[in-house]
Amino acid sequence: MTTAVQLFHSLPPIASLPTATVPAAKSSAGARNQPASLHVVCASRKGRYDDYHATLKALNSKGRFPRKSLGQHYMLNPEINEQLARAANVEEGDVVLEIGPGTGSLTNVLINSGATVLAIEKDPHMVDLVRERFETTDKFKVLQEDFVKCHIRSHISPILENRKALNVSLIRAKVVSNLPFNISTDVIKLLLPMGDIFSEVVLLLQEETAVRLMELSLRTSEYRPINIFVNFYSEPEYNFRVPRTNFFPQPNVDAAVVTFRLKQAPDYPSVASTKSFFSMVHSAFNGKRKMLRRSLQHICPSNEIERALGDAGLPTTSRPEELTLDDFVKLYNMIAKV
C-alpha cells in the first residue's frame, strides 16, 4: 500500500506552494485587490509551524494514507493555518473548537496563539496521533466522535461555565477548522444556530461551496434556501482563496476561507417559529420556477398567498429566487396572520 512518504517526491518544494489570494473586489479607488503577499516559513515539528515535511512524517509514523471516505486533505502550507487563526482573531484565553484536527498542524497554531482547543476527530488513528502530540499541554482535548452526530453543546458548555466560575471574561467560544469537504454543509447547519455559545465560525471550505454560501444575487441558480439560512443566523464574509496545491492529497478543486460572525437570538429576524419559517422557505424553493401562490398553496389557499404577498409589498407573481431574507420574513409574518 502506498504511504504518505512514498508520495513525498511528487510534491513541489515548499517555496513553490501558491499563496492564498483575497477575493477580487473593487476598493474605493476602483482598483482590484491583489493576491495577499505571504512569507512561507519552514520549521521543525517542534517549532511554531508544521511544514509539509512534518505533516507527511506524522502521517507515515502511523502508517496512514488520507482516506477519501473521510474527506481527508491535509494542509501543507503553514501560513494558511496562521491566516485561519488570524481570521478568527484567536488570542490568549480563547476557547476554540476544531473539527478534524488531522495531524495537529492547525491545532499547534491555535495553542501557540494562546487558545484552549477542543478537537473532534472521527478517525481513531488521528485521535491517537494528536493526543500523543499534545499530551504535555493542558490546553488541548480531543474526542473521537463523528461531529455531525455528536452533541457539541454538551461538550463546549461545561468549558465555558468553568471559565465563568473562574471569573474569566470569556463569553463565547470560536470555531476554527480545515473541514473535510464532504461534511461542510452539515457542519454549517449545525453550528450557525449556536450563537449563544459561539461568536465566530472560521472554516476552510471547497471554494465552490464558499462562493455559493455568499451568494446574495437574486434570480440566479445559486440562490437557495442555504443562503437564507446563512444570513438569518450570521454575517458571512469570504476571506481568501486557497489553491488546491496547498493540500495533500491534492483535491480536484480549490478551497476558500469563510468567516461567519454568529448572531444571538435577539438579533435574529423576527418570526414566531424558526422551524415553520424555514419549512416555508424550503417549500418555496421546492418549486423554484413556480410562483409562490402555487408552491405555498399547501399552507393556505392561493388567494390568501396573493393577499399576503401584496401586504408584504411584493408582486403577487413573485417566485422564490426573487425574494431576499427580509422579503421572506415579511411574507411569513403576513401568512401567519391569515
Coordinates of C-alpha atoms in Angstrom, one line a residue:
M1 CA 0.0 0.0 0.0
T2 CA 1.3 3.5 -0.9
T3 CA 2.3 5.5 2.1
A4 CA 2.5 9.3 2.5
V5 CA 6.3 9.3 2.3
Q6 CA 6.3 7.3 -0.9
L7 CA 4.3 10.2 -2.5
F8 CA 6.6 12.8 -1.0
H9 CA 8.8 13.3 -4.1
S10 CA 5.7 14.1 -6.2
L11 CA 5.1 17.3 -4.1
P12 CA 6.5 20.7 -5.1
P13 CA 9.2 22.3 -2.9
I14 CA 7.6 24.5 -0.2
A15 CA 8.9 27.7 -1.8
S16 CA 6.8 27.0 -4.8
L17 CA 3.5 26.5 -3.0
P18 CA 1.0 29.1 -4.1
T19 CA -0.1 31.8 -1.7
A20 CA -3.7 32.4 -0.7
T21 CA -5.5 35.2 -2.5
V22 CA -8.1 37.6 -1.3
P23 CA -11.3 37.8 -3.2
A24 CA -11.4 40.2 -6.1
A25 CA -13.4 43.3 -5.1
K26 CA -13.2 46.9 -6.0
S27 CA -11.7 49.3 -3.5
S28 CA -12.9 52.9 -3.0
A29 CA -10.3 53.9 -5.6
G30 CA -11.7 51.4 -8.1
A31 CA -8.6 49.1 -8.0
R32 CA -9.0 45.4 -7.5
N33 CA -7.4 43.6 -4.6
Q34 CA -4.1 41.9 -5.3
P35 CA -3.1 38.4 -4.0
A36 CA -2.0 38.6 -0.4
S37 CA 1.8 38.6 0.0
L38 CA 2.7 35.7 2.2
H39 CA 6.0 34.6 3.7
V40 CA 6.2 30.8 3.9
V41 CA 8.2 29.6 6.9
C42 CA 9.8 26.2 7.1
A43 CA 10.3 24.9 10.6
S44 CA 10.7 21.7 12.5
R45 CA 7.8 19.8 14.0
K46 CA 8.8 21.2 17.4
G47 CA 8.5 24.8 16.3
R48 CA 5.6 27.0 15.8
Y49 CA 4.9 25.8 12.2
D50 CA 4.3 22.4 10.6
D51 CA 5.7 22.4 7.1
Y52 CA 4.8 19.6 4.7
H53 CA 7.8 17.5 5.8
A54 CA 6.4 17.4 9.3
T55 CA 2.8 16.6 8.1
L56 CA 3.9 13.7 5.9
K57 CA 6.2 12.4 8.6
A58 CA 3.3 12.4 11.1
L59 CA 1.1 10.5 8.7
N60 CA 3.8 8.0 8.0
S61 CA 4.5 7.5 11.7
K62 CA 1.1 5.8 11.9
G63 CA 1.3 4.1 8.5
R64 CA -1.6 6.3 7.4
F65 CA -2.8 7.4 4.0
P66 CA -5.6 10.0 3.7
R67 CA -9.0 8.4 3.4
K68 CA -11.2 9.6 0.7
S69 CA -14.3 8.4 2.6
L70 CA -13.5 10.8 5.4
G71 CA -12.7 13.7 3.0
Q72 CA -9.1 13.9 4.4
H73 CA -6.9 16.5 2.7
Y74 CA -4.0 17.8 4.9
M75 CA -2.7 21.3 4.8
L76 CA 0.9 21.6 3.6
N77 CA 1.3 25.4 3.8
P78 CA 1.9 26.6 7.4
E79 CA 1.0 30.2 6.6
I80 CA -2.6 29.2 5.7
N81 CA -3.0 27.9 9.2
E82 CA -1.7 31.2 10.6
Q83 CA -4.2 33.1 8.4
L84 CA -7.1 30.9 9.7
A85 CA -6.2 31.8 13.3
R86 CA -5.9 35.4 12.4
A87 CA -9.2 35.4 10.6
A88 CA -10.8 34.4 13.9
N89 CA -8.7 36.8 16.0
V90 CA -7.6 33.9 18.1
E91 CA -5.9 35.2 21.2
E92 CA -4.8 34.3 24.7
G93 CA -7.7 32.8 26.8
D94 CA -9.9 31.9 23.8
V95 CA -11.7 28.5 23.7
V96 CA -11.6 27.1 20.2
L97 CA -13.5 24.1 18.7
E98 CA -11.6 22.4 15.9
I99 CA -13.3 19.8 13.7
G100 CA -11.0 17.3 12.2
P101 CA -7.6 18.2 13.6
G102 CA -5.7 15.6 11.4
T103 CA -2.0 15.8 12.3
G104 CA -2.5 18.8 14.5
S105 CA -0.9 21.4 12.3
L106 CA -3.7 24.0 12.8
T107 CA -4.1 22.9 16.4
N108 CA -0.5 23.8 17.0
V109 CA -1.0 27.3 15.7
L110 CA -4.2 27.8 17.8
I111 CA -2.5 26.6 21.0
N112 CA 0.6 28.8 20.3
S113 CA -1.9 31.7 19.9
G114 CA -3.0 31.2 23.5
A115 CA -6.2 29.2 22.9
T116 CA -7.6 26.2 24.7
V117 CA -8.6 23.7 21.9
L118 CA -11.3 21.1 22.0
A119 CA -10.9 18.9 18.9
I120 CA -13.5 16.5 17.4
E121 CA -11.9 13.8 15.2
K122 CA -13.6 10.7 13.7
D123 CA -10.5 8.8 12.6
P124 CA -9.2 6.9 15.6
H125 CA -5.6 6.8 14.2
M126 CA -5.6 10.6 14.0
V127 CA -7.0 10.8 17.5
D128 CA -4.1 8.8 18.8
L129 CA -1.6 10.9 16.9
V130 CA -2.8 14.3 18.2
R131 CA -3.4 13.0 21.7
E132 CA 0.2 11.9 21.8
R133 CA 1.5 15.1 20.2
F134 CA -0.2 17.4 22.7
E135 CA 0.0 15.2 25.8
T136 CA 2.2 17.7 27.7
T137 CA -0.2 20.6 27.4
D138 CA -3.4 21.2 29.4
K139 CA -4.8 23.4 26.6
F140 CA -5.9 20.5 24.4
K141 CA -8.5 17.8 24.5
V142 CA -9.6 15.5 21.7
L143 CA -12.8 13.5 21.4
Q144 CA -13.2 10.6 19.0
E145 CA -16.7 11.3 17.6
D146 CA -18.4 12.0 14.3
F147 CA -19.1 15.7 14.6
V148 CA -22.4 15.7 12.7
K149 CA -23.7 13.1 15.2
C150 CA -22.2 14.4 18.4
H151 CA -23.9 16.8 20.9
I152 CA -21.3 19.6 20.7
R153 CA -23.2 21.8 23.1
S154 CA -22.8 19.3 25.9
H155 CA -19.0 19.4 25.3
I156 CA -18.5 23.1 25.0
S157 CA -20.9 24.5 27.6
P158 CA -19.1 23.0 30.6
I159 CA -15.8 24.6 29.4
L160 CA -17.5 28.0 29.2
E161 CA -19.2 27.5 32.6
N162 CA -15.9 26.7 34.2
R163 CA -14.3 29.8 32.7
K164 CA -17.2 31.8 34.1
A165 CA -16.8 30.3 37.5
L166 CA -13.1 31.4 37.4
N167 CA -14.3 35.0 36.6
V168 CA -12.8 34.8 33.2
S169 CA -14.4 37.4 30.9
L170 CA -14.8 34.9 28.0
I171 CA -18.4 34.7 27.0
R172 CA -18.5 32.6 23.8
A173 CA -16.1 30.1 22.1
K174 CA -14.9 30.2 18.5
V175 CA -14.7 27.6 15.8
V176 CA -11.6 27.4 13.5
S177 CA -11.4 24.4 11.2
N178 CA -10.0 23.0 8.0
L179 CA -13.1 21.0 7.3
P180 CA -13.4 17.7 5.3
F181 CA -15.2 19.0 2.2
N182 CA -17.9 16.2 2.4
I183 CA -19.4 17.4 5.6
S184 CA -19.2 21.2 5.3
T185 CA -22.9 21.9 4.7
D186 CA -24.0 19.7 7.5
V187 CA -21.5 21.4 9.9
I188 CA -22.7 24.8 8.9
K189 CA -26.3 23.9 9.5
L190 CA -25.4 22.6 13.0
L191 CA -23.1 25.5 14.0
L192 CA -24.8 28.7 12.8
P193 CA -27.8 28.5 15.1
M194 CA -25.4 28.2 18.1
G195 CA -24.8 32.0 18.5
D196 CA -25.3 31.6 22.2
I197 CA -22.1 29.6 22.6
F198 CA -20.0 30.6 19.5
S199 CA -19.1 34.1 18.4
E200 CA -17.3 33.3 15.2
V201 CA -17.0 30.3 12.9
V202 CA -14.0 30.3 10.5
L203 CA -13.9 27.5 8.1
L204 CA -11.8 26.3 5.2
L205 CA -14.3 25.1 2.6
Q206 CA -14.4 24.0 -1.0
E207 CA -14.3 27.2 -2.9
E208 CA -17.4 26.5 -4.9
T209 CA -19.3 25.9 -1.6
A210 CA -17.9 29.1 -0.1
V211 CA -18.9 31.2 -3.1
R212 CA -22.4 29.6 -3.1
L213 CA -22.9 30.4 0.6
M214 CA -22.0 34.0 0.0
E215 CA -24.5 34.3 -2.9
L216 CA -26.9 37.2 -2.4
S217 CA -27.8 37.9 -6.1
L218 CA -31.4 37.3 -6.8
R219 CA -32.7 35.4 -9.8
T220 CA -29.6 33.1 -10.0
S221 CA -29.4 29.3 -10.0
E222 CA -27.0 29.5 -7.0
Y223 CA -29.6 31.4 -4.8
R224 CA -31.0 28.7 -2.5
P225 CA -32.5 28.1 1.0
I226 CA -29.0 27.8 2.4
N227 CA -28.4 31.4 1.6
I228 CA -31.5 32.4 3.6
F229 CA -30.3 30.2 6.4
V230 CA -26.7 31.6 6.5
N231 CA -27.9 35.2 6.6
F232 CA -30.6 34.5 9.1
Y233 CA -28.1 33.2 11.7
S234 CA -24.9 35.0 10.8
E235 CA -23.0 37.8 9.0
P236 CA -20.8 35.8 6.5
E237 CA -17.6 37.1 4.9
Y238 CA -15.4 35.5 2.2
N239 CA -11.8 35.9 3.4
F240 CA -9.5 34.4 0.8
R241 CA -8.9 31.6 -1.8
V242 CA -6.6 28.7 -1.1
P243 CA -5.2 26.9 -4.2
R244 CA -5.6 23.1 -4.3
T245 CA -1.9 22.6 -4.5
N246 CA -1.6 23.5 -0.8
F247 CA -3.2 20.2 0.2
F248 CA -2.1 16.5 0.4
P249 CA -3.5 14.7 -1.4
Q250 CA -4.4 17.4 -3.9
P251 CA -8.1 17.7 -4.3
N252 CA -9.8 18.4 -7.6
V253 CA -10.9 21.9 -6.5
D254 CA -9.6 25.0 -4.8
A255 CA -10.6 26.0 -1.3
A256 CA -11.5 29.2 0.4
V257 CA -11.7 30.5 4.0
V258 CA -15.0 32.0 5.1
T259 CA -15.9 33.7 8.4
F260 CA -19.4 33.5 9.9
R261 CA -20.0 36.1 12.7
L262 CA -22.9 34.5 14.5
K263 CA -25.9 36.5 15.6
Q264 CA -27.5 35.9 19.0
A265 CA -31.2 35.2 19.3
P266 CA -32.3 38.8 19.9
D267 CA -30.7 39.7 16.6
Y268 CA -32.5 37.1 14.5
P269 CA -35.2 38.3 12.1
S270 CA -38.5 38.4 14.0
V271 CA -40.5 35.2 13.2
A272 CA -42.9 33.3 15.5
S273 CA -41.2 29.9 14.8
T274 CA -37.8 29.4 13.0
K275 CA -38.9 25.8 12.3
S276 CA -42.0 26.8 10.4
F277 CA -40.2 29.7 8.8
F278 CA -37.6 27.5 7.2
S279 CA -40.2 25.0 6.3
M280 CA -41.9 27.7 4.3
V281 CA -38.7 28.7 2.7
H282 CA -37.9 25.1 1.7
S283 CA -41.4 24.6 0.3
A284 CA -41.0 27.8 -1.7
F285 CA -37.7 26.6 -3.3
N286 CA -39.0 23.1 -4.0
G287 CA -41.0 24.7 -6.8
K288 CA -38.3 27.2 -7.7
R289 CA -39.7 28.1 -11.1
K290 CA -43.3 28.2 -9.7
M291 CA -44.9 31.4 -8.4
L292 CA -45.2 31.4 -4.7
R293 CA -49.0 31.5 -4.8
R294 CA -48.7 27.9 -6.2
S295 CA -45.7 26.5 -4.4
L296 CA -47.1 27.6 -1.0
Q297 CA -50.8 26.7 -1.6
H298 CA -50.4 23.7 0.8
I299 CA -50.0 26.3 3.6
C300 CA -53.1 28.2 2.7
P301 CA -55.2 28.9 -0.4
S302 CA -53.6 30.7 -3.4
N303 CA -55.8 33.8 -3.0
E304 CA -54.6 34.2 0.6
I305 CA -51.0 33.8 -0.5
E306 CA -51.6 36.6 -3.1
R307 CA -53.0 38.8 -0.4
A308 CA -50.1 38.1 1.9
L309 CA -47.6 38.9 -0.9
G310 CA -49.4 42.2 -1.5
D311 CA -49.5 43.1 2.2
A312 CA -45.7 42.4 2.3
G313 CA -45.2 44.8 -0.6
L314 CA -44.3 42.1 -3.1
P315 CA -45.8 41.3 -6.5
T316 CA -48.4 38.6 -6.5
T317 CA -46.5 36.8 -9.3
S318 CA -43.3 36.5 -7.1
R319 CA -41.1 33.5 -7.4
P320 CA -38.7 32.3 -4.5
E321 CA -35.5 33.4 -6.2
E322 CA -36.8 37.0 -6.3
L323 CA -37.1 37.3 -2.5
T324 CA -34.5 38.5 -0.1
L325 CA -34.3 37.2 3.5
D326 CA -36.3 40.3 4.7
D327 CA -38.9 39.6 2.0
F328 CA -39.3 36.0 3.2
V329 CA -39.7 37.2 6.8
K330 CA -42.4 39.7 5.8
L331 CA -44.2 37.1 3.8
Y332 CA -44.0 34.6 6.6
N333 CA -45.4 37.1 9.1
M334 CA -48.2 38.0 6.8
I335 CA -49.2 34.4 6.2
A336 CA -49.1 33.8 9.9
K337 CA -51.8 36.5 10.3
V338 CA -54.1 34.8 7.8

